[in-house]
Structures are given as structure tokens and as C-alpha cells.
CSV table of C-alpha atoms and ligand atoms in Angstrom, one decimal:
chain,number,residue,atom,x,y,z
A,10,MET,CA,-55.4,-25.3,24.5
A,11,THR,CA,-54.1,-23.2,27.3
A,12,GLN,CA,-54.1,-19.5,26.5
A,13,THR,CA,-51.0,-17.4,26.0
A,14,GLN,CA,-50.6,-14.7,28.6
A,15,PHE,CA,-51.9,-11.5,27.0
A,16,THR,CA,-50.6,-8.2,28.2
A,17,PRO,CA,-53.4,-6.6,30.3
A,18,ARG,CA,-55.3,-4.0,28.3
A,19,VAL,CA,-58.6,-2.3,28.9
A,20,PHE,CA,-61.1,-1.5,26.1
A,21,SER,CA,-64.5,0.0,26.4
A,22,GLY,CA,-66.9,2.3,24.4
A,23,ILE,CA,-70.0,4.4,24.5
A,24,LYS,CA,-72.4,5.1,21.7
A,25,PRO,CA,-73.0,8.7,20.7
A,26,SER,CA,-76.7,8.3,20.4
A,27,GLY,CA,-78.4,10.9,22.5
A,28,GLY,CA,-77.0,12.5,25.6
A,29,LEU,CA,-75.0,10.8,28.3
A,30,THR,CA,-76.9,9.8,31.5
A,31,LEU,CA,-76.0,9.2,35.1
A,32,GLY,CA,-76.1,5.4,34.1
A,33,ASN,CA,-73.3,6.0,31.6
A,34,TYR,CA,-71.3,8.0,34.1
A,35,LEU,CA,-71.6,5.7,37.1
A,36,GLY,CA,-71.7,2.4,35.2
A,37,ALA,CA,-69.0,3.2,32.7
A,38,ILE,CA,-67.1,6.6,32.5
A,39,LYS,CA,-66.3,6.9,36.2
A,40,ARG,CA,-65.0,3.4,36.3
A,41,PHE,CA,-63.0,3.9,33.1
A,42,VAL,CA,-61.3,6.8,34.8
A,43,GLY,CA,-60.6,4.6,37.8
A,44,MET,CA,-58.8,2.0,35.7
A,45,GLN,CA,-56.6,4.6,34.1
A,46,GLY,CA,-53.0,4.2,35.2
A,47,GLN,CA,-53.6,0.6,36.4
A,48,MET,CA,-53.1,-0.8,32.9
A,49,GLU,CA,-53.1,0.4,29.3
A,50,CYS,CA,-56.6,1.8,28.5
A,51,VAL,CA,-58.3,2.3,25.2
A,52,TYR,CA,-61.6,4.2,25.2
A,53,CYS,CA,-63.8,4.7,22.2
A,54,VAL,CA,-66.8,6.7,21.1
A,55,VAL,CA,-68.5,4.0,19.0
A,56,ASP,CA,-70.1,6.0,16.2
A,57,LEU,CA,-70.4,3.0,13.9
A,58,HIS,CA,-72.6,1.4,16.6
A,59,ALA,CA,-74.7,4.5,16.9
A,60,ILE,CA,-76.0,4.3,13.3
A,61,THR,CA,-77.5,0.9,13.8
A,62,VAL,CA,-80.5,3.1,14.6
A,63,TRP,CA,-81.2,6.3,12.6
A,64,GLN,CA,-79.0,9.2,13.5
A,65,ASP,CA,-79.3,12.7,12.0
A,66,PRO,CA,-76.1,13.2,10.0
A,67,ARG,CA,-76.1,16.9,11.0
A,68,GLU,CA,-75.9,15.9,14.7
A,69,LEU,CA,-73.9,12.8,14.8
A,70,ALA,CA,-70.4,14.4,14.8
A,71,ASN,CA,-71.5,16.8,17.6
A,72,MET,CA,-72.8,13.9,19.7
A,73,THR,CA,-69.5,12.1,19.1
A,74,ARG,CA,-67.8,15.2,20.5
A,75,GLU,CA,-70.2,15.4,23.4
A,76,VAL,CA,-69.3,11.8,24.5
A,77,ALA,CA,-65.6,12.6,24.1
A,78,ALA,CA,-66.2,15.8,26.3
A,79,GLY,CA,-67.9,13.6,28.9
A,80,TYR,CA,-64.9,11.3,29.1
A,81,LEU,CA,-62.5,14.2,29.3
A,82,ALA,CA,-64.6,16.2,31.8
A,83,ALA,CA,-64.9,13.2,34.1
A,84,GLY,CA,-61.1,12.9,34.3
A,85,LEU,CA,-60.0,10.8,31.3
A,86,ASP,CA,-56.5,12.0,30.4
A,87,PRO,CA,-55.7,11.5,26.7
A,88,THR,CA,-52.0,11.4,27.4
A,89,GLN,CA,-52.5,8.4,29.7
A,90,SER,CA,-55.4,6.6,27.8
A,91,ILE,CA,-56.1,6.3,24.1
A,92,LEU,CA,-59.3,8.2,23.3
A,93,PHE,CA,-60.7,8.1,19.8
A,94,ASN,CA,-63.8,7.6,17.7
A,95,GLN,CA,-64.4,4.2,16.1
A,96,SER,CA,-65.0,5.3,12.5
A,97,GLN,CA,-61.5,6.9,12.3
A,98,VAL,CA,-60.0,3.4,12.7
A,99,SER,CA,-61.3,1.3,9.7
A,100,ALA,CA,-59.9,-1.9,11.2
A,101,HIS,CA,-63.0,-2.1,13.4
A,102,ALA,CA,-65.4,-2.5,10.5
A,103,GLU,CA,-63.0,-5.0,8.8
A,104,LEU,CA,-62.6,-7.2,11.8
A,105,GLY,CA,-66.3,-6.9,12.4
A,106,TRP,CA,-66.9,-8.5,8.9
A,107,ILE,CA,-64.6,-11.4,9.7
A,108,PHE,CA,-66.5,-12.0,13.0
A,109,ASN,CA,-69.8,-11.9,11.1
A,110,CYS,CA,-68.4,-15.0,9.4
A,111,VAL,CA,-67.4,-16.6,12.7
A,112,ALA,CA,-70.5,-15.8,14.9
A,113,ARG,CA,-73.5,-18.0,14.3
A,114,VAL,CA,-77.1,-16.8,13.7
A,115,GLY,CA,-78.3,-18.8,16.7
A,116,TRP,CA,-75.9,-16.9,18.9
A,117,MET,CA,-77.3,-13.6,17.7
A,118,ASN,CA,-80.9,-14.8,18.2
A,119,ARG,CA,-80.2,-15.2,21.9
A,120,MET,CA,-79.1,-11.6,22.4
A,121,THR,CA,-81.6,-10.1,24.9
A,122,GLN,CA,-80.7,-6.4,24.0
A,123,PHE,CA,-81.8,-6.9,20.4
A,124,LYS,CA,-85.0,-8.5,21.5
A,125,ASP,CA,-85.7,-5.6,23.9
A,126,LYS,CA,-84.9,-2.9,21.4
A,127,ALA,CA,-86.5,-4.5,18.4
A,128,GLY,CA,-89.7,-5.6,20.2
A,129,ALA,CA,-92.4,-6.9,17.9
A,130,ASN,CA,-90.7,-5.0,15.0
A,131,ALA,CA,-87.6,-7.2,14.5
A,132,GLU,CA,-88.2,-7.4,10.7
A,133,LYS,CA,-88.0,-3.7,10.3
A,134,GLN,CA,-84.7,-3.2,12.2
A,135,SER,CA,-81.4,-2.7,10.4
A,136,LEU,CA,-79.3,-5.7,9.8
A,137,GLY,CA,-76.6,-3.7,11.6
A,138,LEU,CA,-78.6,-3.7,14.9
A,139,TYR,CA,-78.9,-7.4,14.7
A,140,ALA,CA,-75.2,-8.0,13.9
A,141,TYR,CA,-74.0,-5.3,16.4
A,142,PRO,CA,-72.5,-7.7,18.9
A,143,SER,CA,-70.0,-9.1,16.4
A,144,LEU,CA,-68.8,-5.5,15.7
A,145,MET,CA,-68.6,-5.0,19.5
A,146,ALA,CA,-66.4,-8.2,19.7
A,147,ALA,CA,-64.2,-6.7,16.9
A,148,ASP,CA,-63.9,-3.5,18.9
A,149,ILE,CA,-62.6,-5.4,21.9
A,150,LEU,CA,-60.5,-8.1,20.2
A,151,LEU,CA,-58.8,-5.7,17.7
A,152,TYR,CA,-56.8,-4.5,20.8
A,153,HIS,CA,-56.4,-8.0,22.3
A,154,ALA,CA,-58.2,-6.4,25.3
A,155,THR,CA,-58.2,-8.5,28.4
A,156,HIS,CA,-60.6,-6.4,30.5
A,157,VAL,CA,-63.8,-4.7,29.5
A,158,PRO,CA,-65.5,-2.5,32.1
A,159,VAL,CA,-69.2,-2.2,31.3
A,160,GLY,CA,-72.6,-1.9,32.9
A,161,ASP,CA,-74.6,-5.1,33.5
A,162,ASP,CA,-76.6,-4.6,30.3
A,163,GLN,CA,-73.5,-5.4,28.2
A,164,LYS,CA,-72.6,-8.6,30.0
A,165,GLN,CA,-74.1,-10.9,27.4
A,166,HIS,CA,-72.3,-9.1,24.6
A,167,VAL,CA,-68.9,-9.5,26.3
A,168,GLU,CA,-69.7,-13.2,26.9
A,169,LEU,CA,-70.4,-13.5,23.2
A,170,THR,CA,-67.0,-11.8,22.5
A,171,ARG,CA,-65.4,-14.7,24.4
A,172,ASP,CA,-67.4,-17.2,22.3
A,173,ILE,CA,-66.3,-15.5,19.1
A,174,ALA,CA,-62.7,-15.5,20.2
A,175,ALA,CA,-62.8,-19.1,21.2
A,176,LYS,CA,-64.4,-20.2,17.9
A,177,PHE,CA,-62.0,-18.2,15.9
A,178,ASN,CA,-59.0,-19.7,17.8
A,179,HIS,CA,-60.5,-23.2,17.4
A,180,ASP,CA,-61.5,-23.0,13.7
A,181,PHE,CA,-58.1,-21.7,12.6
A,182,GLY,CA,-56.1,-23.7,15.2
A,183,VAL,CA,-54.5,-20.6,16.7
A,184,ASP,CA,-54.2,-19.0,20.1
A,185,PHE,CA,-54.6,-15.5,18.8
A,186,PHE,CA,-57.5,-13.8,20.5
A,187,PRO,CA,-57.7,-13.5,24.3
A,188,LEU,CA,-60.8,-14.6,26.2
A,189,THR,CA,-61.7,-11.2,27.6
A,190,THR,CA,-63.0,-10.7,31.1
A,191,PRO,CA,-66.0,-8.4,31.6
A,192,VAL,CA,-65.4,-6.1,34.5
A,193,ILE,CA,-68.8,-5.5,36.1
A,194,GLU,CA,-68.5,-4.5,39.7
A,195,GLY,CA,-69.5,-1.9,42.3
A,196,PRO,CA,-72.9,-0.4,43.2
A,197,ALA,CA,-73.6,1.2,39.8
A,198,MET,CA,-73.8,-1.9,37.5
A,199,ARG,CA,-77.4,-1.1,36.7
A,200,ILE,CA,-78.8,2.4,37.5
A,201,MET,CA,-82.5,2.4,37.1
A,202,ASN,CA,-85.1,4.9,35.8
A,203,LEU,CA,-86.1,7.5,38.5
A,204,ARG,CA,-89.8,7.0,37.8
A,205,ASP,CA,-89.8,3.2,37.6
A,206,GLY,CA,-87.2,1.2,39.5
A,207,THR,CA,-87.8,-1.9,37.4
A,208,LYS,CA,-86.5,-0.2,34.2
A,209,LYS,CA,-83.0,0.7,33.3
A,210,MET,CA,-82.1,4.4,33.1
A,211,SER,CA,-81.5,5.1,29.4
A,212,LYS,CA,-80.9,7.9,27.0
A,213,SER,CA,-84.1,7.2,25.2
A,214,GLY,CA,-86.9,7.1,27.8
A,215,ASP,CA,-90.1,9.0,27.3
A,216,SER,CA,-89.6,11.6,29.9
A,217,ASP,CA,-86.6,13.6,30.9
A,218,MET,CA,-87.6,13.3,34.5
A,219,GLU,CA,-86.7,9.5,34.4
A,220,ARG,CA,-83.0,10.2,34.0
A,221,ILE,CA,-80.2,12.5,35.1
A,222,ASN,CA,-78.2,13.8,32.1
A,223,MET,CA,-74.6,14.5,32.5
A,224,THR,CA,-75.3,18.0,31.2
A,225,ASP,CA,-78.1,18.8,33.7
A,226,ASP,CA,-77.6,21.9,35.9
A,227,ALA,CA,-77.8,21.9,39.6
A,228,ASP,CA,-81.5,22.9,39.7
A,229,LYS,CA,-82.5,20.1,37.3
A,230,ILE,CA,-80.6,17.5,39.3
A,231,ALA,CA,-82.1,18.6,42.6
A,232,LYS,CA,-85.7,18.7,41.1
A,233,LYS,CA,-85.3,15.2,39.5
A,234,PHE,CA,-84.2,13.6,42.7
A,235,LYS,CA,-86.9,15.4,44.7
A,236,LYS,CA,-89.6,14.1,42.3
A,237,ALA,CA,-88.0,10.6,42.0
A,238,LYS,CA,-90.5,7.8,42.8
A,239,THR,CA,-90.1,6.2,46.2
A,240,ASP,CA,-92.3,4.5,48.7
A,241,PRO,CA,-93.7,5.6,52.1
A,242,GLU,CA,-91.3,3.5,54.2
A,243,PRO,CA,-88.2,4.9,55.9
A,244,LEU,CA,-84.8,3.3,55.0
A,245,PRO,CA,-84.1,-0.1,56.6
A,246,ASP,CA,-80.8,-0.8,58.3
A,247,THR,CA,-79.6,-3.5,55.9
A,248,LEU,CA,-79.8,-4.1,52.1
A,249,ASP,CA,-82.0,-7.1,52.7
A,250,GLY,CA,-84.8,-4.7,53.7
A,251,LEU,CA,-84.7,-3.2,50.2
A,252,LYS,CA,-85.4,-6.5,48.4
A,253,ASP,CA,-88.8,-5.5,47.1
A,254,ARG,CA,-88.2,-1.8,47.0
A,255,PRO,CA,-86.5,-1.2,43.6
A,256,GLU,CA,-86.8,2.6,43.6
A,257,ALA,CA,-85.3,2.9,47.1
A,258,ARG,CA,-82.5,0.4,46.3
A,259,ASN,CA,-81.7,2.4,43.2
A,260,LEU,CA,-81.3,5.7,45.1
A,261,ILE,CA,-79.1,4.0,47.7
A,262,ASP,CA,-76.9,2.6,44.8
A,263,ILE,CA,-76.6,6.0,43.2
A,264,TYR,CA,-75.6,7.6,46.5
A,265,ALA,CA,-73.1,4.9,47.1
A,266,ALA,CA,-71.5,5.1,43.7
A,267,LEU,CA,-71.3,8.9,43.7
A,268,ASN,CA,-69.8,8.8,47.2
A,269,ASP,CA,-67.2,6.0,46.3
A,270,ALA,CA,-68.8,3.9,49.0
A,271,THR,CA,-70.6,0.5,49.1
A,272,ALA,CA,-74.3,0.2,49.2
A,273,GLU,CA,-73.9,-1.7,52.6
A,274,ALA,CA,-72.1,1.3,54.2
A,275,THR,CA,-74.6,3.7,52.7
A,276,ILE,CA,-77.7,1.9,54.1
A,277,ALA,CA,-75.9,1.7,57.5
A,278,GLU,CA,-75.3,5.4,57.4
A,279,TYR,CA,-78.9,6.3,56.6
A,280,ALA,CA,-80.7,3.5,58.6
A,281,GLY,CA,-84.1,4.7,59.8
A,282,ALA,CA,-84.0,7.9,57.8
A,283,GLY,CA,-87.1,9.1,55.9
A,284,TRP,CA,-87.0,10.4,52.3
A,285,GLY,CA,-87.2,14.0,53.6
A,286,LYS,CA,-83.7,13.5,54.9
A,287,PHE,CA,-82.2,11.2,52.3
A,288,LYS,CA,-83.4,12.8,49.1
A,289,PRO,CA,-81.9,16.3,49.8
A,290,ALA,CA,-78.6,14.6,50.9
A,291,LEU,CA,-78.6,12.7,47.6
A,292,ALA,CA,-79.3,15.8,45.6
A,293,ASP,CA,-76.5,17.8,47.3
A,294,LEU,CA,-74.1,15.0,46.7
A,295,ALA,CA,-75.1,14.6,43.1
A,296,VAL,CA,-74.8,18.3,42.4
A,297,ALA,CA,-71.4,18.5,44.1
A,298,LYS,CA,-70.1,15.6,42.0
A,299,LEU,CA,-71.9,16.2,38.7
A,300,ALA,CA,-72.2,20.0,38.3
A,301,PRO,CA,-68.4,20.5,37.9
A,302,ILE,CA,-68.3,17.8,35.2
A,303,ALA,CA,-71.3,19.5,33.4
A,304,ASP,CA,-69.4,22.8,33.5
A,305,GLU,CA,-66.3,21.3,32.1
A,306,MET,CA,-68.2,19.5,29.3
A,307,ALA,CA,-69.7,22.9,28.3
A,308,ARG,CA,-66.2,24.5,28.3
A,309,LEU,CA,-64.8,21.7,26.2
A,310,MET,CA,-67.8,21.8,23.7
A,311,ALA,CA,-67.1,25.5,23.1
A,312,ASP,CA,-63.9,24.4,21.4
A,313,PRO,CA,-64.9,21.6,19.0
A,314,ALA,CA,-61.6,21.8,17.1
A,315,GLU,CA,-59.6,20.8,20.2
A,316,ILE,CA,-61.9,17.8,20.8
A,317,ASP,CA,-61.4,16.8,17.1
A,318,ARG,CA,-57.6,17.1,17.5
A,319,ILE,CA,-57.7,14.9,20.6
A,320,LEU,CA,-59.8,12.2,18.8
A,321,GLY,CA,-57.5,12.4,15.7
A,322,ALA,CA,-54.4,11.9,17.8
A,323,GLY,CA,-56.0,9.1,19.7
A,324,SER,CA,-57.1,7.4,16.4
A,325,GLU,CA,-53.5,7.4,15.3
A,326,LYS,CA,-52.4,5.7,18.5
A,327,ALA,CA,-55.3,3.2,18.2
A,328,ARG,CA,-54.3,2.3,14.6
A,329,GLU,CA,-50.8,1.5,15.8
A,330,ILE,CA,-52.2,-1.3,17.9
A,331,ALA,CA,-55.2,-2.3,15.7
A,332,ASP,CA,-53.6,-2.4,12.2
A,333,PRO,CA,-51.0,-5.1,13.0
A,334,ILE,CA,-53.6,-7.2,14.7
A,335,LEU,CA,-55.9,-6.9,11.7
A,336,ARG,CA,-53.1,-7.8,9.3
A,337,GLN,CA,-52.3,-10.9,11.4
A,338,THR,CA,-55.9,-11.9,11.4
A,339,TYR,CA,-56.1,-11.6,7.6
A,340,ASP,CA,-53.0,-13.8,7.4
A,341,ILE,CA,-54.5,-16.4,9.7
A,342,VAL,CA,-57.7,-16.4,7.6
A,343,GLY,CA,-55.8,-16.7,4.4
A,344,MET,CA,-56.4,-13.3,2.7
A,345,LEU,CA,-53.9,-12.6,-0.1
A,346,ARG,CA,-51.7,-9.6,0.4
A,347,SER,CA,-49.7,-8.4,-2.6
B,28,TYM,P1,-74.0,2.2,25.7
B,28,TYM,O1,-73.6,3.3,24.8
B,28,TYM,O2,-75.5,1.8,25.7
B,28,TYM,O3,-73.6,2.5,27.1
B,28,TYM,C1,-72.3,2.8,27.5
B,28,TYM,C2,-71.9,2.2,28.8
B,28,TYM,O4,-72.8,2.7,29.8
B,28,TYM,C3,-73.3,1.6,30.5
B,28,TYM,N1,-74.7,1.9,31.0
B,28,TYM,C4,-75.1,1.8,32.2
B,28,TYM,N2,-74.5,1.3,33.3
B,28,TYM,C5,-75.3,1.3,34.5
B,28,TYM,N3,-76.6,1.7,34.5
B,28,TYM,C6,-77.2,2.1,33.4
B,28,TYM,N4,-78.5,2.5,33.5
B,28,TYM,C7,-76.5,2.2,32.2
B,28,TYM,N5,-76.8,2.6,30.9
B,28,TYM,C8,-75.7,2.4,30.2
B,28,TYM,C9,-73.3,0.4,29.6
B,28,TYM,O5,-73.4,-0.8,30.2
B,28,TYM,C10,-72.0,0.7,28.8
B,28,TYM,O6,-70.9,0.1,29.6
B,28,TYM,N6,-72.6,-1.9,23.1
B,28,TYM,C11,-72.2,-0.8,24.0
B,28,TYM,C12,-71.1,0.0,23.4
B,28,TYM,C13,-69.9,-0.7,22.9
B,28,TYM,C14,-68.9,-1.3,23.7
B,28,TYM,C15,-68.0,-1.9,22.8
B,28,TYM,C16,-68.7,-1.4,25.1
B,28,TYM,C17,-69.6,-0.9,21.6
B,28,TYM,N7,-68.4,-1.6,21.6
B,28,TYM,C18,-66.8,-2.6,23.3
B,28,TYM,C19,-67.6,-2.1,25.5
B,28,TYM,C20,-66.7,-2.7,24.6
B,28,TYM,C21,-73.3,0.1,24.3
B,28,TYM,O7,-74.3,0.1,23.5
B,28,TYM,O8,-73.2,0.9,25.4
């Protein structure tokens, strides 16, 4: 069956589980802001996803606000994009259930992120962590989103979303859900840990020195880049020369992404430079770009009621799109409505 033309719409989300990192900023938020105005955008703080691992109920609401503050401080405009938190739109959980009944256990067993997170302890993880990708598919398909900007680590989940959409359409003989395109492009698809260039930069690493947090001040940012692991070689003149140098490659990618440049142009600019030259330049660039965002986040967080108001208004707009799509889904599946 050829697909209907769906109106272009962007959806993406971030979990409020721990602070935002430079990986979240460059791999997601900065790119979300860049897509604003190009098509309709729906951006979510996915609090239902956060509780797949334990979250302190006294902190969760504030972490939700902090992710919203990160979006806003980075330039997301709630009059142009829809910005809301997932649990205020109950259709996410409802469609997630339907998709639990569409997705196959074998598909979930292939999800590498679950295997990485669960490790040898899979039996002790929540059922929610295992089923998480079908809720993510619901997040996306509830808006008939056609484009999903994410970092590289989410690629498999967006591919699974396509599989769920295709199976739903096939099983029910409809052309109802779009086959969403993951948008994974630019130099920041996978920002790595500053102490080990083979590991992803994440919110939950052992040491704070491994990552840049979006709330770090100028001194911390400069110190972390100064202490970032590198190797003794100067920078080569092409990216090929960085093949087996993951830490060096990561710092070039970070510089490029912060500077709105390509990694190719960045390596050409710094060809032959030693770390004594490159690291201070990177730290200065990062401080210039990130410190104003951190300041704005702090300003926004001082007025939590205003953030709550923005998320509430966004949730209303989200429900206007989501509720009719959920109702049609129920009709397709055959749920009785009195
Ligand atoms: P989460 O909260 O782990 O990460 C949010 C976004 O940040 C990106 N990201 C990175 N990008 C580059 N380098 C890194 N080191 C890095 N770390 C994180 C992620 O790829 C992601 O785009 N399952 C999702 C949240 C989600 C979602 C959705 C996303 C739920 N529903 C629907 C898109 C559409 C997650 O856990 O992201």
C-alpha cells in the first residue's frame, strides 16, 4: 500500500532523569530549535519514560521543569512550538498500551539500549523499561509525526516505531500511521564521554568530569575541557587522521557543533595544532555558547509557576492533536464508545 501524504510534523522528547548534558544540547535541543519554523514542532518532556527507572517523587516535577527550562533557554519559543510534559496528555499512555499489543516480544529483545541499561540484571528491571520503545512509538505516532530529530542512540527506537506503524496499518488494513523518518545528522549525533572517547556522554556516568552539564558555569566548563582525555599527537589535517583517536575526534565534533560548522571545516582550521592551542579555543567557544543558556535556565527556574503555566498551555495544544488521533485509533481497533 502506498502511504498517504502526511502533513510534515516534528516530534521529539527528552527524559527528566538527571541533569541535561552537552550531548542532550548538541544532539537534540539545539537541533530542535533549528527545526522550529520549518514545520510544525511538538517537543515533550517525557516524564512517563523517566519513571522506568526509580525517580524520587520529591524531585521529579523539578527535573521536568529543568528540562523545560533547557528547551526554553536554548531558544525554543512556546508560541511557535508546542512544549509540554507527557503525563499531562493521557493519550500517550493509552496509545502506548495499544502498541504493547502490536509490538512483538522478539522486537523488544533486539533493543540494544535495554541490553546496555539492564546489563546482567535484566530480570530485576521494571517491565516499563523493557516496554519503553512502544511508549516512545506512541509519543511519536500520536501526533502523526513525520520527522523525529534524535541522537544516534535513539535510531533503533525510531526504526521500531516504523515497524509498529507498519504492522498496525497492515493488521487493521488501514493507512493511518505514517512511517516516521529519524533525523540524525550533523557532527553531534553521538557526543562522547570526556574521559573515555569510546563511551557515550550520559547523565548518569560515575564522574561529573566525564560530561558537561547544561547548568555548568564558565569555570567548570573550562576545567572539564582542560582535563579532558586526549593523546600526545597534534591534530591532523583531515578527519581520516582521527580514525583511531576517539577522544580527539569527539572534541573536534563538539567544537564543530558549537560553532555551527562541519567537522571537516574544523579539522582544516586547526590542522597541525597541539592541544595547548585547541583546548583553550574549545573552552572559550563552549563558555561563549553555553554560559548564557545556563544563566537563562537559572532565571527561568526561579519562577517555576511560569514554567508550569507554559507546560499546561502546551499540553492543551498537544491534546488538540492527540485526542482525535487516539479516538480514531480506538475506532480502528474496535473499542466501543457509548
Ligand atoms: P534521552 O532523554 O536519553 O536523550 C534526549 C535526546 O538527547 C540525545 N542524546 C545525545 N545525543 C548525542 N550525544 C549524546 N551523548 C547524547 N545523549 C543523549 C538523545 O539521542 C535524544 O535525542 N527515548 C528518548 C526520549 C524519548 C523520545 C520520544 C525521543 C521518548 N519518546 C519520542 C524522540 C521521540 C530518550 O531516552 O532520550
